[in-house]
CSV table of C-alpha atoms in Angstrom, one decimal:
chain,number,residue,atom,x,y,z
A,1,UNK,CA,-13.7,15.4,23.5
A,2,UNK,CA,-13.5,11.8,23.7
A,3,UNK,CA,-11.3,9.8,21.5
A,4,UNK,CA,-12.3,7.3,19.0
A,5,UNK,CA,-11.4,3.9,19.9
A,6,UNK,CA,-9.9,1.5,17.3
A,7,UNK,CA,-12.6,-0.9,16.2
A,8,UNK,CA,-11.0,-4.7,17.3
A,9,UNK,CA,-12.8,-5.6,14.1
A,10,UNK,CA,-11.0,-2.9,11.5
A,11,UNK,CA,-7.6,-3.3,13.6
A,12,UNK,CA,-7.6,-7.2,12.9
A,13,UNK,CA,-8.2,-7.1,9.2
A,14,UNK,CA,-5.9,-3.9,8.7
A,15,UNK,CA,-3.1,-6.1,10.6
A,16,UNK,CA,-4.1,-9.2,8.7
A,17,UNK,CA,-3.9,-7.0,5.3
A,18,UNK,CA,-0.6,-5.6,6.8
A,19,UNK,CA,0.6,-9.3,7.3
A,20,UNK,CA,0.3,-11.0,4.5
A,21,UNK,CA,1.9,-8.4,2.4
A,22,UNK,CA,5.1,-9.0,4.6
A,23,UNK,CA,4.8,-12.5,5.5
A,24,UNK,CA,4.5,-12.1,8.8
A,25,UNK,CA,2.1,-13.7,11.2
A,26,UNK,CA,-0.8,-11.3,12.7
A,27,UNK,CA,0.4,-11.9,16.4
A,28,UNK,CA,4.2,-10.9,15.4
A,29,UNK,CA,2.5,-7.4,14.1
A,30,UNK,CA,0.8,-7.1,17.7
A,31,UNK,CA,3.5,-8.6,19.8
A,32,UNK,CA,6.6,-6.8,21.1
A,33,UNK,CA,9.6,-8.0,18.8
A,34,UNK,CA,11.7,-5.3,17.1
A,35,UNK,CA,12.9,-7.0,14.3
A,36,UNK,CA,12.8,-4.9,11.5
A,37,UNK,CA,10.5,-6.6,9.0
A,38,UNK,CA,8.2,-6.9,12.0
A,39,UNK,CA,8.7,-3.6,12.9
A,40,UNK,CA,8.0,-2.2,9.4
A,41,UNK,CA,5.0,-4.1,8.8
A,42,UNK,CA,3.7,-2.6,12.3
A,43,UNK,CA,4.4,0.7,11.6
A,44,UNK,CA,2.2,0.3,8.2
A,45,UNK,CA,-0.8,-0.9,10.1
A,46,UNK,CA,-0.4,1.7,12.4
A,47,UNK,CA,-0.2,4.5,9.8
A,48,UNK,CA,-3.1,2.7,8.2
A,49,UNK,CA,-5.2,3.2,10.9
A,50,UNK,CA,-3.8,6.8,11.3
A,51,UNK,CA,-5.2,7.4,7.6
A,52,UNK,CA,-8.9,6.3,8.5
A,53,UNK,CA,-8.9,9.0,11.0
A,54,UNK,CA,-8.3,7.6,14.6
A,55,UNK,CA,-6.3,9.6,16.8
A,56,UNK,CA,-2.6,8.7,17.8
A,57,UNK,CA,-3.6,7.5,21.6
A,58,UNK,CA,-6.6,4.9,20.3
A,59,UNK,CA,-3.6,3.4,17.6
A,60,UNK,CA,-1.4,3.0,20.7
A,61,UNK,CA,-3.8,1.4,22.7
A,62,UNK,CA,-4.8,-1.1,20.3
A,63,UNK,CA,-0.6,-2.2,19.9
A,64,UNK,CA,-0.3,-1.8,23.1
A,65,UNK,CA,2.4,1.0,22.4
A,66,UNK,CA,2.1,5.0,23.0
A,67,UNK,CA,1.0,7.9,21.3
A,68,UNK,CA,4.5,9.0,20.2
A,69,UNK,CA,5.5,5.0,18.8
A,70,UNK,CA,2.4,5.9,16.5
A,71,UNK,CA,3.4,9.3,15.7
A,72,UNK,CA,7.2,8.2,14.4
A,73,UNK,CA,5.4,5.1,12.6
A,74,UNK,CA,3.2,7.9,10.5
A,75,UNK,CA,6.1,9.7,10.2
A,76,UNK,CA,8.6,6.9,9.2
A,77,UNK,CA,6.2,5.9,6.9
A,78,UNK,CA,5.0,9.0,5.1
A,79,UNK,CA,8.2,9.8,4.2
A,80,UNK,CA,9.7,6.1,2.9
A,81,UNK,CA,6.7,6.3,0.5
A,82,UNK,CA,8.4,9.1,-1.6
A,83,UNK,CA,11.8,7.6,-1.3
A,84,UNK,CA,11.8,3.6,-1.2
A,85,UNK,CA,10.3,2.1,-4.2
A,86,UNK,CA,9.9,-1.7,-2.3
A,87,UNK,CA,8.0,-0.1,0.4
A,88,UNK,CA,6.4,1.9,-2.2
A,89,UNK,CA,5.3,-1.5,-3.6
A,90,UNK,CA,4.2,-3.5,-0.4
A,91,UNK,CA,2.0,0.3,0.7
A,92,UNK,CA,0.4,-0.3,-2.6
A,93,UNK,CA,-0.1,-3.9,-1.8
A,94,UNK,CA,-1.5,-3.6,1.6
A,95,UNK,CA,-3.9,-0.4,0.3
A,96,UNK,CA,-5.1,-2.3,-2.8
A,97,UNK,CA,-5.9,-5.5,-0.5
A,98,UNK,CA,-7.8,-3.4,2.1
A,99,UNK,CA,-10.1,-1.5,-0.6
A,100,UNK,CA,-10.4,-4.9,-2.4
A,101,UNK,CA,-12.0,-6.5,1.1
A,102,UNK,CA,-13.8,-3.5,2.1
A,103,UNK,CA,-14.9,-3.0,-1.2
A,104,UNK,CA,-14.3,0.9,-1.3
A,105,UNK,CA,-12.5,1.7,-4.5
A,106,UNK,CA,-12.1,-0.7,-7.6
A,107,UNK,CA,-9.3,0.5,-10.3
A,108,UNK,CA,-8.7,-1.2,-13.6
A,109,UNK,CA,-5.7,0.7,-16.1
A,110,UNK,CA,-5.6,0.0,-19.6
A,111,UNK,CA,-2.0,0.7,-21.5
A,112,UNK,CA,-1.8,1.5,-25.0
A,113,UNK,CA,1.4,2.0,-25.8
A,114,UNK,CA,3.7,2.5,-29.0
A,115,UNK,CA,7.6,1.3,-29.2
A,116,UNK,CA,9.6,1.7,-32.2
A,117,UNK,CA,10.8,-1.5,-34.0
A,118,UNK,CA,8.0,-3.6,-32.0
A,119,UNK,CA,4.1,-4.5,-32.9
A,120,UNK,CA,1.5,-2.1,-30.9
A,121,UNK,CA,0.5,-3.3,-27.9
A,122,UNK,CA,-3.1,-2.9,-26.9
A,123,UNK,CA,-2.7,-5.4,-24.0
A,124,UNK,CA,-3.1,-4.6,-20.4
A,125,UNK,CA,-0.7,-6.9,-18.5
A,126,UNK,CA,1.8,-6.9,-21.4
A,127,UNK,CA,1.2,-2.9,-21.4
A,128,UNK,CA,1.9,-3.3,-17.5
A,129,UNK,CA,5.3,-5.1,-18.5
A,130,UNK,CA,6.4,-2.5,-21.2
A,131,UNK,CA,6.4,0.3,-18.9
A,132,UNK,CA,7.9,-1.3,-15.6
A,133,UNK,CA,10.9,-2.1,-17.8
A,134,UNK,CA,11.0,-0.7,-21.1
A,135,UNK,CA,12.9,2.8,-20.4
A,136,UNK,CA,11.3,5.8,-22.5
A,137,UNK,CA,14.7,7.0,-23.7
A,138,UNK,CA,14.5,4.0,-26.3
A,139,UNK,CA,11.6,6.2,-27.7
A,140,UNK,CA,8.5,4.0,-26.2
A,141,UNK,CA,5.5,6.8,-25.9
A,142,UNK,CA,2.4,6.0,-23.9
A,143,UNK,CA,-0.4,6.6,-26.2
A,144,UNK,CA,-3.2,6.5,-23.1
A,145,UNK,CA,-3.9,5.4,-19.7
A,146,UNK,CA,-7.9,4.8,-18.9
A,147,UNK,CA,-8.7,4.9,-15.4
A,148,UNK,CA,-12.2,3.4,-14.3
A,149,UNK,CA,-13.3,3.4,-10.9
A,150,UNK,CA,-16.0,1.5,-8.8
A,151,UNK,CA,-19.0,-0.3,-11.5
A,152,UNK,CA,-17.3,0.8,-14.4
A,153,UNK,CA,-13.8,-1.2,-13.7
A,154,UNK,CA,-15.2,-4.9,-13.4
């Protein structure tokens, strides 16, 4: 069976997706340094590629790494997802960048949301705001979230 090789295209704007989320240049994510934002940002556009399917060895070739650099990458980052809510937030950023360019999932959420001693709030961004820092033990319920995908979200 022959293993499917990294598309130079796809590789360059997953690594250029990877690099603006951590403000990192696109050669730094290819070259050899170890630093560890470098490092990190790598290991995401290596586990980004893992998710569309290629196999470990083609990832390696196309960072110029091995199969078992990939494998840890995957790894590392499979499990920081669960655990670290900044890397949490940049994995969002860099997944919500690549379906945005390639155009393969579109996702608008509307908050309605109740919280005693305030005025409802029917607005999305201030709805966004209310739940990222109001705490529900103040008695704030979330009356609905509406998710649309593709057409129906623009």
């Amino acid at each position: 069976m022959m293993a499917q090789k990294v598309p130079v295209k796809e590789a360059l704007e997953v690594v250029k997706a990877v690099s603006l989320v951590y403000q990192v240049s696109p050669s730094e994510v290819f070259g050899r340094r170890r630093f560890a934002s470098i490092a990190e940002a790598r290991q995401c556009a290596m586990t980004v590629l893992r998710n569309r399917g290629y196999t470990f060895e083609s990832i390696g070739r196309a960072f110029s790494r091995d199969h078992g650099t990939v494998v840890h990458a995957s790894r590392k980052c499979r499990d920081r997802i669960d655990v670290d809510r900044k890397f949490r937030d940049r994995w969002e950023a860099i997944t919500a960048r690549l379906n945005n360019v390639t155009g393969k999932a579109t996702v608008k959420i509307e908050f309605r949301a109740i919280i005693p001693g305030h005025l409802n709030w029917n607005d999305e961004e201030v709805g966004k705001t209310i739940f990222r820092h109001w705490p529900f033990t103040h008695g704030a319920k979330l009356l609905s979230i509406q998710i649309a995908r593709g057409e129906d979200a623009r």
